[in-house]
Amino acid sequence: MIGIAEIAGALVLGGVLLEVVADASGTVRRRLFEAQRQRVALDLFRARVGADLAAIRREQEQREVAWEGFRKFRIDRKVMEAEDICSFYFTPHDRMPLPRFRPGQFLTFQLRVPGQPRPVIRCYSLSDSPERREYYRCTIKRLPPPRDKPETLPGLASSFFHECSEGDLIDVRAPAGNFCLDLNSDRPVVLIGGGIGLTPVLSMLNAICDANIPRETWFFYGVRNRHEHAMYEHLKNIAAHHPNIHLVICYSNPTESCALGSDYNVHGWVSVDLFKQMLPSNNYEFYICGPPAMMESVTQGLREWGVPDADVHFEAFGPATVKRQAPAAAPDAAPAQAFKISFARSGKAIDWEGEDDSILEFAKKHGIAMSSGCRAGNCGTCETAVREGSVKYLLETGHKPTERSCLPCVAVPAGDLVLDA
Ligand SMILES: Cc1cc2nc3c(=O)[nH]c(=O)nc-3n(C[C@H](O)[C@H](O)[C@H](O)COP(=O)(O)OP(=O)(O)OC[C@H]3O[C@@H](n4cnc5c(N)ncnc54)[C@H](O)[C@@H]3O)c2cc1C
């Protein structure tokens, strides 16, 4: 017969056993949780290290083979992409490797245009993916004279390029510019190209596709009609093979032969109203390049839609856009105040009344010779030594001037100024 003491003993033993089991399962659970936590941390660590290493490798590759000044390139191939739009494939004449560029960057060219007293300097965006290591490609639109001035000459550099032949040699500066897509980010992105402003955002799109990055990507491309629609087959192909890419083609002025639903998706301009209809939210990074009117309306519309400025990146192709964007880009720009600008070598001292958009424009108006290229702070052609005083910039410059020098094409005086010009 089992006595009370034995029952009590068994109960105590059972309780201890239960505690041990409970303890053990708690410990197991804790250990499992700890192991899982460590695995997640390790995965995160691995991903971070992987991304850091990739970024370091890219930077190293860029540094290893980037060049100073101008390097000779051969026009290897010319491919017409649409009416008056031609792609140029450049290969280095020295056959040395090409530095990797960041999608959105541009090249600066120094051209010897017949009849021009000085070399002509112009910037053109790289239009293909940085994964294509054997060539650089730029896509250039030949600029006709303005509609209201048909008697003027067509665009100097763009016409020169279109008239070049395969095999011709051209002087090129290394890729530069800060309007770049971060390929290490996985934030959903909206790429917007208007007209020939397609080029830098096309490079970004091609980079995402070439690297098979599953990042949600919207690509809005606005042109007048099928005649101006560059990269027609290429874009269709991308949309067909990459489920993460959403392509929206807008024709503002379609002709009868343009097919809605096949050639283009929207009759109208690229606009923020269109984004509101098509995008699930405004939580995207936006990259915009296009004609001044489009850039102005889209950047303004995005601000009104509540998109933070930090998520809106844009690039101007010319001085007109710079003028329009200046007040928004530089709230601390010099107030319209009278300063004296002295041009030491020309022996002129003139009052700056704040009416001109840049020191370059002011100098040209007063007959002072100053070289200039892109007129957007990117090529460095106008770099001028500052003897006294300082300047303020109207936007972030792609080219960084050396200490005690400035870029008059996008600068205004911060006070009285003496320039070496
Ligand atoms: C960072 C950056 C990237 C760029 N990327 C590209 C790109 O990928 N593709 C591209 O095609 N362009 C691009 N551009 C624009 C390019 O650099 C040139 O500005 C463009 O090709 C025009 O240069 P041009 O020498 O042909 O024309 P310009 O000779 O500078 O003339 C410009 C216009 O002015 C007109 N004109 C000439 N004289 C007069 C006059 N007296 N009065 C009124 N009008 C006149 C011309 O007919 C022409 O329409 C980019 C610019 C920048 C800054």
Short mmCIF file of C-alpha atoms and ligand atoms in Angstrom, two decimals:
data_model
loop_
_atom_site.label_atom_id
_atom_site.label_comp_id
_atom_site.label_asym_id
_atom_site.label_seq_id
_atom_site.Cartn_x
_atom_site.Cartn_y
_atom_site.Cartn_z
CA MET A 1 0.00 0.00 0.00
CA ILE A 2 1.26 3.46 -0.81
CA GLY A 3 1.54 5.67 2.22
CA ILE A 4 0.86 9.41 2.47
CA ALA A 5 4.55 10.12 2.68
CA GLU A 6 5.16 8.27 -0.62
CA ILE A 7 2.28 10.13 -2.31
CA ALA A 8 3.67 13.41 -1.02
CA GLY A 9 7.12 12.37 -2.21
CA ALA A 10 5.76 11.47 -5.68
CA LEU A 11 3.95 14.81 -5.91
CA VAL A 12 7.08 16.73 -5.00
CA LEU A 13 9.07 14.69 -7.52
CA GLY A 14 6.35 15.29 -10.18
CA GLY A 15 6.41 19.00 -9.45
CA VAL A 16 10.19 19.08 -9.75
CA LEU A 17 10.00 17.08 -12.99
CA LEU A 18 7.36 19.43 -14.38
CA GLU A 19 9.49 22.41 -13.44
CA VAL A 20 12.50 20.81 -15.06
CA VAL A 21 10.48 20.10 -18.23
CA ALA A 22 9.02 23.62 -18.18
CA ASP A 23 12.44 25.04 -17.60
CA ALA A 24 13.90 22.89 -20.34
CA SER A 25 11.22 23.87 -22.87
CA GLY A 26 11.66 27.53 -21.86
CA THR A 27 15.39 27.19 -22.35
CA VAL A 28 14.88 25.46 -25.69
CA ARG A 29 12.48 28.20 -26.76
CA ARG A 30 14.91 30.87 -25.61
CA ARG A 31 17.78 29.18 -27.40
CA LEU A 32 15.71 28.76 -30.56
CA PHE A 33 14.70 32.41 -30.42
CA GLU A 34 18.30 33.44 -29.77
CA ALA A 35 19.52 31.28 -32.68
CA GLN A 36 16.87 32.76 -34.96
CA ARG A 37 17.79 36.28 -33.86
CA GLN A 38 21.44 35.58 -34.54
CA ARG A 39 20.63 34.11 -37.97
CA VAL A 40 18.60 37.22 -38.94
CA ALA A 41 21.37 39.46 -37.62
CA LEU A 42 23.92 37.42 -39.58
CA ASP A 43 21.82 37.62 -42.76
CA LEU A 44 21.45 41.37 -42.31
CA PHE A 45 25.16 41.68 -41.63
CA ARG A 46 25.97 39.61 -44.72
CA ALA A 47 23.62 41.71 -46.89
CA ARG A 48 25.10 44.94 -45.53
CA VAL A 49 28.67 43.74 -46.01
CA GLY A 50 27.75 42.53 -49.53
CA ALA A 51 26.26 45.93 -50.43
CA ASP A 52 29.22 47.79 -48.88
CA LEU A 53 31.69 45.59 -50.73
CA ALA A 54 29.84 46.10 -54.01
CA ALA A 55 29.87 49.87 -53.46
CA ILE A 56 33.58 49.82 -52.55
CA ARG A 57 34.34 47.69 -55.63
CA ARG A 58 32.41 50.10 -57.86
CA GLU A 59 34.21 53.11 -56.37
CA GLN A 60 37.56 51.40 -56.72
CA GLU A 61 36.88 50.49 -60.35
CA GLN A 62 35.87 54.08 -60.98
CA ARG A 63 39.00 55.49 -59.32
CA GLU A 64 41.38 52.97 -60.85
CA VAL A 65 40.80 53.96 -64.42
CA ALA A 66 39.20 57.45 -64.38
CA TRP A 67 41.27 59.97 -66.29
CA GLU A 68 42.19 63.63 -65.86
CA GLY A 69 41.48 66.15 -68.62
CA PHE A 70 40.47 64.98 -72.10
CA ARG A 71 40.94 61.48 -73.53
CA LYS A 72 40.53 60.47 -77.17
CA PHE A 73 37.52 58.33 -78.05
CA ARG A 74 36.52 56.86 -81.37
CA ILE A 75 32.95 57.05 -82.62
CA ASP A 76 32.54 53.34 -83.07
CA ARG A 77 28.92 53.26 -84.15
CA LYS A 78 26.06 55.65 -84.97
CA VAL A 79 22.48 54.41 -84.60
CA MET A 80 19.43 56.52 -85.48
CA GLU A 81 16.85 56.16 -82.69
CA ALA A 82 14.13 58.54 -83.95
CA GLU A 83 13.81 61.65 -86.08
CA ASP A 84 16.96 63.77 -85.45
CA ILE A 85 17.98 61.57 -82.50
CA CYS A 86 21.12 59.50 -82.88
CA SER A 87 23.03 57.25 -80.47
CA PHE A 88 26.83 57.39 -80.57
CA TYR A 89 28.87 54.47 -79.26
CA PHE A 90 32.29 55.65 -78.08
CA THR A 91 35.29 53.39 -77.48
CA PRO A 92 38.62 54.60 -76.02
CA HIS A 93 41.27 55.17 -78.67
CA ASP A 94 43.97 53.89 -76.23
CA ARG A 95 41.98 50.64 -75.78
CA MET A 96 42.47 50.86 -72.00
CA PRO A 97 39.53 49.90 -69.73
CA LEU A 98 36.67 52.29 -69.18
CA PRO A 99 35.82 53.53 -65.69
CA ARG A 100 32.48 52.45 -64.42
CA PHE A 101 30.06 55.36 -64.26
CA ARG A 102 26.95 55.90 -62.16
CA PRO A 103 23.65 55.80 -64.06
CA GLY A 104 22.60 59.41 -64.69
CA GLN A 105 26.12 60.79 -65.17
CA PHE A 106 27.28 62.64 -68.29
CA LEU A 107 30.37 63.05 -70.46
CA THR A 108 31.90 66.41 -71.39
CA PHE A 109 33.11 66.81 -74.98
CA GLN A 110 35.56 69.26 -76.48
CA LEU A 111 34.74 69.64 -80.14
CA ARG A 112 36.66 71.28 -82.93
CA VAL A 113 33.74 72.60 -84.93
CA PRO A 114 34.75 74.00 -88.34
CA GLY A 115 34.42 77.79 -88.44
CA GLN A 116 34.49 78.18 -84.65
CA PRO A 117 37.42 80.18 -83.26
CA ARG A 118 37.55 78.13 -80.04
CA PRO A 119 36.74 74.52 -79.13
CA VAL A 120 33.06 74.01 -78.33
CA ILE A 121 32.40 72.32 -74.96
CA ARG A 122 29.15 70.45 -74.36
CA CYS A 123 27.86 67.78 -71.94
CA TYR A 124 25.86 64.71 -73.00
CA SER A 125 24.36 62.15 -70.61
CA LEU A 126 25.41 58.53 -70.81
CA SER A 127 22.32 56.75 -72.06
CA ASP A 128 23.14 53.08 -71.47
CA SER A 129 23.76 50.90 -68.43
CA PRO A 130 27.12 51.02 -66.61
CA GLU A 131 27.19 47.21 -66.94
CA ARG A 132 28.10 47.70 -70.63
CA ARG A 133 31.82 47.97 -70.00
CA GLU A 134 33.04 47.95 -73.60
CA TYR A 135 31.63 51.32 -74.71
CA TYR A 136 30.06 54.57 -73.56
CA ARG A 137 26.90 55.62 -75.32
CA CYS A 138 25.35 59.08 -75.66
CA THR A 139 22.12 59.83 -77.47
CA ILE A 140 22.01 63.27 -79.04
CA LYS A 141 19.21 65.30 -80.55
CA ARG A 142 20.13 67.61 -83.39
CA LEU A 143 18.77 71.02 -82.37
CA PRO A 144 17.05 73.02 -85.12
CA PRO A 145 16.90 76.83 -84.97
CA PRO A 146 14.17 78.17 -82.67
CA ARG A 147 10.73 78.27 -84.37
CA ASP A 148 10.51 82.05 -84.04
CA LYS A 149 14.06 82.53 -85.47
CA PRO A 150 14.35 80.19 -88.43
CA GLU A 151 17.19 82.27 -89.84
CA THR A 152 19.58 81.37 -86.97
CA LEU A 153 22.09 78.53 -87.13
CA PRO A 154 21.04 75.11 -85.84
CA GLY A 155 22.71 73.79 -82.65
CA LEU A 156 26.49 73.85 -83.09
CA ALA A 157 27.57 70.74 -81.19
CA SER A 158 24.53 68.57 -81.86
CA SER A 159 24.73 69.25 -85.63
CA PHE A 160 28.47 68.59 -85.54
CA PHE A 161 27.88 65.20 -83.90
CA HIS A 162 25.19 64.20 -86.40
CA GLU A 163 27.58 65.04 -89.23
CA CYS A 164 30.49 63.05 -87.71
CA SER A 165 31.35 59.68 -89.23
CA GLU A 166 32.04 56.36 -87.60
CA GLY A 167 35.79 56.22 -86.94
CA ASP A 168 36.13 59.95 -86.10
CA LEU A 169 38.05 60.82 -82.93
CA ILE A 170 36.60 63.05 -80.20
CA ASP A 171 38.04 64.51 -76.95
CA VAL A 172 36.11 63.43 -73.88
CA ARG A 173 36.31 64.12 -70.13
CA ALA A 174 35.60 61.35 -67.61
CA PRO A 175 31.99 60.73 -66.47
CA ALA A 176 30.75 63.27 -63.92
CA GLY A 177 27.56 64.56 -62.31
CA ASN A 178 25.46 64.06 -59.20
CA PHE A 179 22.11 63.24 -60.79
CA CYS A 180 22.55 59.52 -60.16
CA LEU A 181 20.44 56.56 -59.14
CA ASP A 182 21.67 54.72 -56.04
CA LEU A 183 21.73 51.10 -57.15
CA ASN A 184 22.14 49.92 -53.55
CA SER A 185 18.75 51.32 -52.54
CA ASP A 186 15.62 49.19 -52.96
CA ARG A 187 13.13 52.06 -52.65
CA PRO A 188 10.48 52.12 -55.37
CA VAL A 189 11.44 54.64 -58.00
CA VAL A 190 9.74 56.76 -60.66
CA LEU A 191 11.89 57.73 -63.66
CA ILE A 192 10.56 60.57 -65.80
CA GLY A 193 12.00 61.60 -69.16
CA GLY A 194 10.65 64.33 -71.42
CA GLY A 195 11.90 64.50 -75.03
CA ILE A 196 15.67 64.09 -75.18
CA GLY A 197 15.68 64.30 -71.35
CA LEU A 198 15.07 60.58 -71.68
CA THR A 199 18.81 59.86 -71.75
CA PRO A 200 19.91 59.90 -68.07
CA VAL A 201 16.75 58.14 -66.85
CA LEU A 202 17.14 55.54 -69.60
CA SER A 203 20.62 54.80 -68.24
CA MET A 204 19.04 54.31 -64.79
CA LEU A 205 16.35 52.03 -66.22
CA ASN A 206 18.89 49.97 -68.17
CA ALA A 207 21.06 49.68 -65.05
CA ILE A 208 18.14 48.28 -63.01
CA CYS A 209 17.32 45.78 -65.78
CA ASP A 210 20.91 44.72 -66.51
CA ALA A 211 21.60 44.04 -62.84
CA ASN A 212 18.23 42.24 -62.50
CA ILE A 213 17.29 44.40 -59.51
CA PRO A 214 13.69 43.56 -58.55
CA ARG A 215 13.03 47.18 -57.52
CA GLU A 216 9.56 48.53 -58.33
CA THR A 217 10.22 50.97 -61.18
CA TRP A 218 7.87 53.26 -63.09
CA PHE A 219 9.12 54.82 -66.31
CA PHE A 220 7.18 57.78 -67.71
CA TYR A 221 8.36 59.00 -71.11
CA GLY A 222 6.75 62.01 -72.77
CA VAL A 223 7.20 62.94 -76.43
CA ARG A 224 5.03 64.55 -79.09
CA ASN A 225 4.40 61.45 -81.16
CA ARG A 226 5.89 58.31 -82.71
CA HIS A 227 8.40 60.34 -84.80
CA GLU A 228 10.13 61.55 -81.62
CA HIS A 229 9.74 58.28 -79.71
CA ALA A 230 13.34 57.06 -79.27
CA MET A 231 14.27 53.50 -78.17
CA TYR A 232 10.82 52.25 -79.18
CA GLU A 233 11.64 48.52 -79.45
CA HIS A 234 14.09 48.56 -76.58
CA LEU A 235 11.53 49.99 -74.14
CA LYS A 236 8.83 47.57 -75.27
CA ASN A 237 11.24 44.70 -74.76
CA ILE A 238 12.12 45.84 -71.26
CA ALA A 239 8.48 46.15 -70.23
CA ALA A 240 7.75 42.67 -71.65
CA HIS A 241 10.58 40.93 -69.77
CA HIS A 242 10.70 42.71 -66.39
CA PRO A 243 7.52 42.44 -64.31
CA ASN A 244 8.83 45.07 -61.86
CA ILE A 245 9.07 47.71 -64.64
CA HIS A 246 5.94 49.71 -65.47
CA LEU A 247 6.27 51.66 -68.70
CA VAL A 248 3.98 54.62 -69.44
CA ILE A 249 4.42 56.37 -72.79
CA CYS A 250 2.70 59.74 -73.21
CA TYR A 251 2.18 61.40 -76.61
CA SER A 252 1.16 65.05 -76.40
CA ASN A 253 0.41 65.34 -80.10
CA PRO A 254 -0.21 61.91 -81.65
CA THR A 255 -0.68 61.67 -85.42
CA GLU A 256 -3.30 59.48 -87.09
CA SER A 257 -0.82 56.67 -87.50
CA CYS A 258 0.04 56.56 -83.75
CA ALA A 259 -1.73 53.62 -82.09
CA LEU A 260 -3.07 54.19 -78.57
CA GLY A 261 -2.45 51.11 -76.43
CA SER A 262 0.33 49.87 -78.64
CA ASP A 263 2.63 52.83 -79.47
CA TYR A 264 1.59 54.90 -76.47
CA ASN A 265 -0.52 54.63 -73.31
CA VAL A 266 -1.64 58.18 -72.61
CA HIS A 267 -2.71 61.08 -74.84
CA GLY A 268 -1.31 64.09 -73.00
CA TRP A 269 1.65 65.38 -71.05
CA VAL A 270 3.53 63.64 -68.27
CA SER A 271 1.97 65.24 -65.20
CA VAL A 272 1.49 64.77 -61.49
CA ASP A 273 -2.25 64.23 -62.13
CA LEU A 274 -1.22 61.20 -64.17
CA PHE A 275 0.99 59.93 -61.32
CA LYS A 276 -1.95 60.31 -58.94
CA GLN A 277 -4.04 58.10 -61.24
CA MET A 278 -1.41 55.44 -61.82
CA LEU A 279 0.81 55.20 -58.75
CA PRO A 280 -0.51 53.49 -55.62
CA SER A 281 0.94 56.28 -53.45
CA ASN A 282 3.39 59.20 -53.52
CA ASN A 283 5.99 57.22 -51.56
CA TYR A 284 8.59 56.95 -54.35
CA GLU A 285 11.90 58.46 -55.28
CA PHE A 286 11.45 60.63 -58.38
CA TYR A 287 14.14 61.30 -61.02
CA ILE A 288 13.19 63.88 -63.66
CA CYS A 289 14.86 65.22 -66.76
CA GLY A 290 13.07 67.06 -69.52
CA PRO A 291 12.21 70.41 -71.04
CA PRO A 292 11.99 73.40 -68.66
CA ALA A 293 8.17 73.61 -68.66
CA MET A 294 7.81 69.91 -67.78
CA MET A 295 10.44 70.03 -65.07
CA GLU A 296 8.85 73.09 -63.54
CA SER A 297 5.31 71.73 -63.50
CA VAL A 298 6.28 68.24 -62.31
CA THR A 299 8.60 69.37 -59.50
CA GLN A 300 6.03 71.94 -58.35
CA GLY A 301 3.19 69.36 -58.54
CA LEU A 302 5.20 66.80 -56.55
CA ARG A 303 5.83 69.35 -53.83
CA GLU A 304 2.09 70.10 -53.66
CA TRP A 305 1.37 66.35 -53.52
CA GLY A 306 3.49 66.15 -50.36
CA VAL A 307 6.58 64.46 -51.81
CA PRO A 308 9.59 65.59 -49.73
CA ASP A 309 12.20 67.57 -51.69
CA ALA A 310 14.81 64.95 -50.71
CA ASP A 311 12.91 62.39 -52.83
CA VAL A 312 12.80 64.58 -55.94
CA HIS A 313 15.94 64.61 -58.09
CA PHE A 314 16.16 66.50 -61.35
CA GLU A 315 18.68 67.58 -63.94
CA ALA A 316 18.66 70.53 -66.31
CA PHE A 317 20.03 70.20 -69.82
CA GLY A 318 20.53 73.90 -70.28
CA PRO A 319 20.58 77.37 -68.82
CA ALA A 320 16.86 78.04 -69.29
CA THR A 321 15.98 75.37 -66.73
CA VAL A 322 18.66 76.53 -64.36
CA LYS A 323 17.09 79.98 -64.31
CA ARG A 324 13.67 78.62 -63.54
CA GLN A 325 14.82 76.22 -60.84
CA ALA A 326 17.22 78.62 -59.17
CA PRO A 327 14.97 80.19 -56.54
CA ALA A 328 13.65 76.80 -55.35
CA ALA A 329 17.11 75.21 -55.31
CA ALA A 330 18.79 78.01 -53.45
CA PRO A 331 16.63 79.81 -50.95
CA ASP A 332 19.77 81.50 -49.58
CA ALA A 333 20.86 82.87 -52.96
CA ALA A 334 22.17 86.41 -52.87
CA PRO A 335 19.39 88.97 -52.62
CA ALA A 336 18.98 91.44 -55.44
CA GLN A 337 21.52 93.85 -54.00
CA ALA A 338 24.03 96.19 -55.62
CA PHE A 339 27.61 94.92 -55.51
CA LYS A 340 30.64 95.86 -57.57
CA ILE A 341 32.16 93.18 -59.77
CA SER A 342 35.67 93.97 -60.98
CA PHE A 343 37.05 92.05 -63.94
CA ALA A 344 40.78 92.50 -63.25
CA ARG A 345 42.22 91.46 -66.62
CA SER A 346 39.63 93.37 -68.64
CA GLY A 347 40.11 96.44 -66.45
CA LYS A 348 36.36 96.90 -65.89
CA ALA A 349 34.40 97.38 -62.67
CA ILE A 350 30.62 97.24 -63.06
CA ASP A 351 27.70 97.41 -60.62
CA TRP A 352 25.75 94.18 -60.21
CA GLU A 353 22.10 95.10 -59.67
CA GLY A 354 20.83 91.55 -59.27
CA GLU A 355 19.05 91.58 -62.65
CA ASP A 356 21.10 88.84 -64.30
CA ASP A 357 20.81 85.15 -63.61
CA SER A 358 24.53 84.53 -63.33
CA ILE A 359 27.90 86.25 -63.35
CA LEU A 360 28.55 84.68 -66.77
CA GLU A 361 25.45 86.27 -68.27
CA PHE A 362 26.34 89.59 -66.64
CA ALA A 363 29.92 89.44 -67.99
CA LYS A 364 28.77 88.57 -71.53
CA LYS A 365 26.24 91.42 -71.45
CA HIS A 366 29.07 93.83 -70.66
CA GLY A 367 31.39 92.51 -73.35
CA ILE A 368 33.78 90.61 -71.10
CA ALA A 369 35.15 87.45 -72.71
CA MET A 370 34.60 84.33 -70.63
CA SER A 371 34.67 80.76 -71.87
CA SER A 372 31.59 78.68 -71.18
CA GLY A 373 30.30 75.22 -71.96
CA CYS A 374 27.25 73.62 -70.37
CA ARG A 375 26.07 76.78 -68.56
CA ALA A 376 24.72 74.47 -65.87
CA GLY A 377 27.69 74.18 -63.49
CA ASN A 378 28.71 70.80 -64.81
CA CYS A 379 31.57 71.02 -67.29
CA GLY A 380 33.97 73.45 -65.52
CA THR A 381 34.79 75.37 -68.73
CA CYS A 382 33.96 78.76 -67.16
CA GLU A 383 36.01 78.15 -63.99
CA THR A 384 37.54 81.52 -63.04
CA ALA A 385 39.91 82.53 -60.22
CA VAL A 386 38.42 84.75 -57.51
CA ARG A 387 40.94 87.40 -56.47
CA GLU A 388 38.76 88.97 -53.77
CA GLY A 389 35.29 88.32 -52.35
CA SER A 390 33.10 85.24 -52.72
CA VAL A 391 30.12 83.91 -54.70
CA LYS A 392 26.93 81.98 -53.99
CA TYR A 393 25.70 79.11 -56.13
CA LEU A 394 22.21 78.85 -57.54
CA LEU A 395 22.30 75.05 -57.54
CA GLU A 396 24.57 72.16 -56.65
CA THR A 397 27.30 72.05 -59.26
CA GLY A 398 28.42 68.83 -60.98
CA HIS A 399 31.94 70.22 -61.37
CA LYS A 400 33.72 71.24 -58.14
CA PRO A 401 35.89 74.35 -58.73
CA THR A 402 39.27 74.50 -57.01
CA GLU A 403 39.84 76.58 -53.87
CA ARG A 404 39.51 80.34 -54.62
CA SER A 405 37.89 79.75 -58.01
CA CYS A 406 34.25 79.85 -59.04
CA LEU A 407 31.85 78.76 -61.79
CA PRO A 408 30.35 82.03 -63.10
CA CYS A 409 27.69 80.22 -65.16
CA VAL A 410 25.69 79.30 -62.04
CA ALA A 411 27.02 81.78 -59.47
CA VAL A 412 26.00 85.23 -58.25
CA PRO A 413 28.15 87.55 -56.11
CA ALA A 414 27.87 87.32 -52.33
CA GLY A 415 29.36 90.84 -52.02
CA ASP A 416 31.90 92.96 -53.87
CA LEU A 417 33.95 90.69 -56.08
CA VAL A 418 37.21 90.77 -58.03
CA LEU A 419 37.53 88.11 -60.73
CA ASP A 420 40.55 87.16 -62.80
CA ALA A 421 38.80 87.77 -66.10
C1 LIG B 1 24.36 67.60 -67.96
C2 LIG B 1 23.83 67.72 -69.37
C3 LIG B 1 23.47 66.59 -70.05
C4 LIG B 1 22.98 66.68 -71.37
N1 LIG B 1 22.63 65.54 -72.03
C5 LIG B 1 22.14 65.61 -73.28
C6 LIG B 1 21.78 64.43 -73.98
O1 LIG B 1 21.89 63.31 -73.48
N2 LIG B 1 21.33 64.55 -75.26
C7 LIG B 1 21.20 65.78 -75.87
O2 LIG B 1 20.80 65.82 -77.04
N3 LIG B 1 21.50 66.92 -75.20
C8 LIG B 1 21.99 66.86 -73.94
N4 LIG B 1 22.36 68.02 -73.30
C9 LIG B 1 22.27 69.31 -73.99
C10 LIG B 1 23.58 69.57 -74.75
O3 LIG B 1 24.66 69.73 -73.88
C11 LIG B 1 23.54 70.83 -75.62
O4 LIG B 1 23.18 71.91 -74.81
C12 LIG B 1 22.58 70.72 -76.80
O5 LIG B 1 22.97 69.65 -77.64
C13 LIG B 1 22.60 72.01 -77.61
O6 LIG B 1 23.91 72.31 -77.96
P1 LIG B 1 24.27 72.81 -79.46
O7 LIG B 1 25.70 73.22 -79.45
O8 LIG B 1 23.82 71.82 -80.45
O9 LIG B 1 23.33 74.06 -79.59
P2 LIG B 1 23.75 75.60 -79.41
O10 LIG B 1 24.69 76.01 -80.47
O11 LIG B 1 24.17 75.80 -78.00
O12 LIG B 1 22.35 76.29 -79.68
C14 LIG B 1 21.24 76.03 -78.87
C15 LIG B 1 19.98 76.55 -79.58
O13 LIG B 1 20.08 77.95 -79.74
C16 LIG B 1 19.82 78.30 -81.09
N5 LIG B 1 20.55 79.51 -81.43
C17 LIG B 1 21.81 79.63 -81.94
N6 LIG B 1 22.12 80.91 -82.09
C18 LIG B 1 21.05 81.65 -81.68
C19 LIG B 1 20.75 83.02 -81.61
N7 LIG B 1 21.63 83.95 -81.97
N8 LIG B 1 19.53 83.39 -81.13
C20 LIG B 1 18.64 82.48 -80.74
N9 LIG B 1 18.86 81.15 -80.79
C21 LIG B 1 20.06 80.75 -81.25
C22 LIG B 1 20.23 77.10 -81.88
O14 LIG B 1 19.55 77.06 -83.15
C23 LIG B 1 19.76 75.98 -80.99
O15 LIG B 1 18.39 75.73 -81.15
C24 LIG B 1 22.84 67.95 -71.97
C25 LIG B 1 23.20 69.09 -71.26
C26 LIG B 1 23.68 69.00 -69.98
C27 LIG B 1 24.07 70.26 -69.24
#
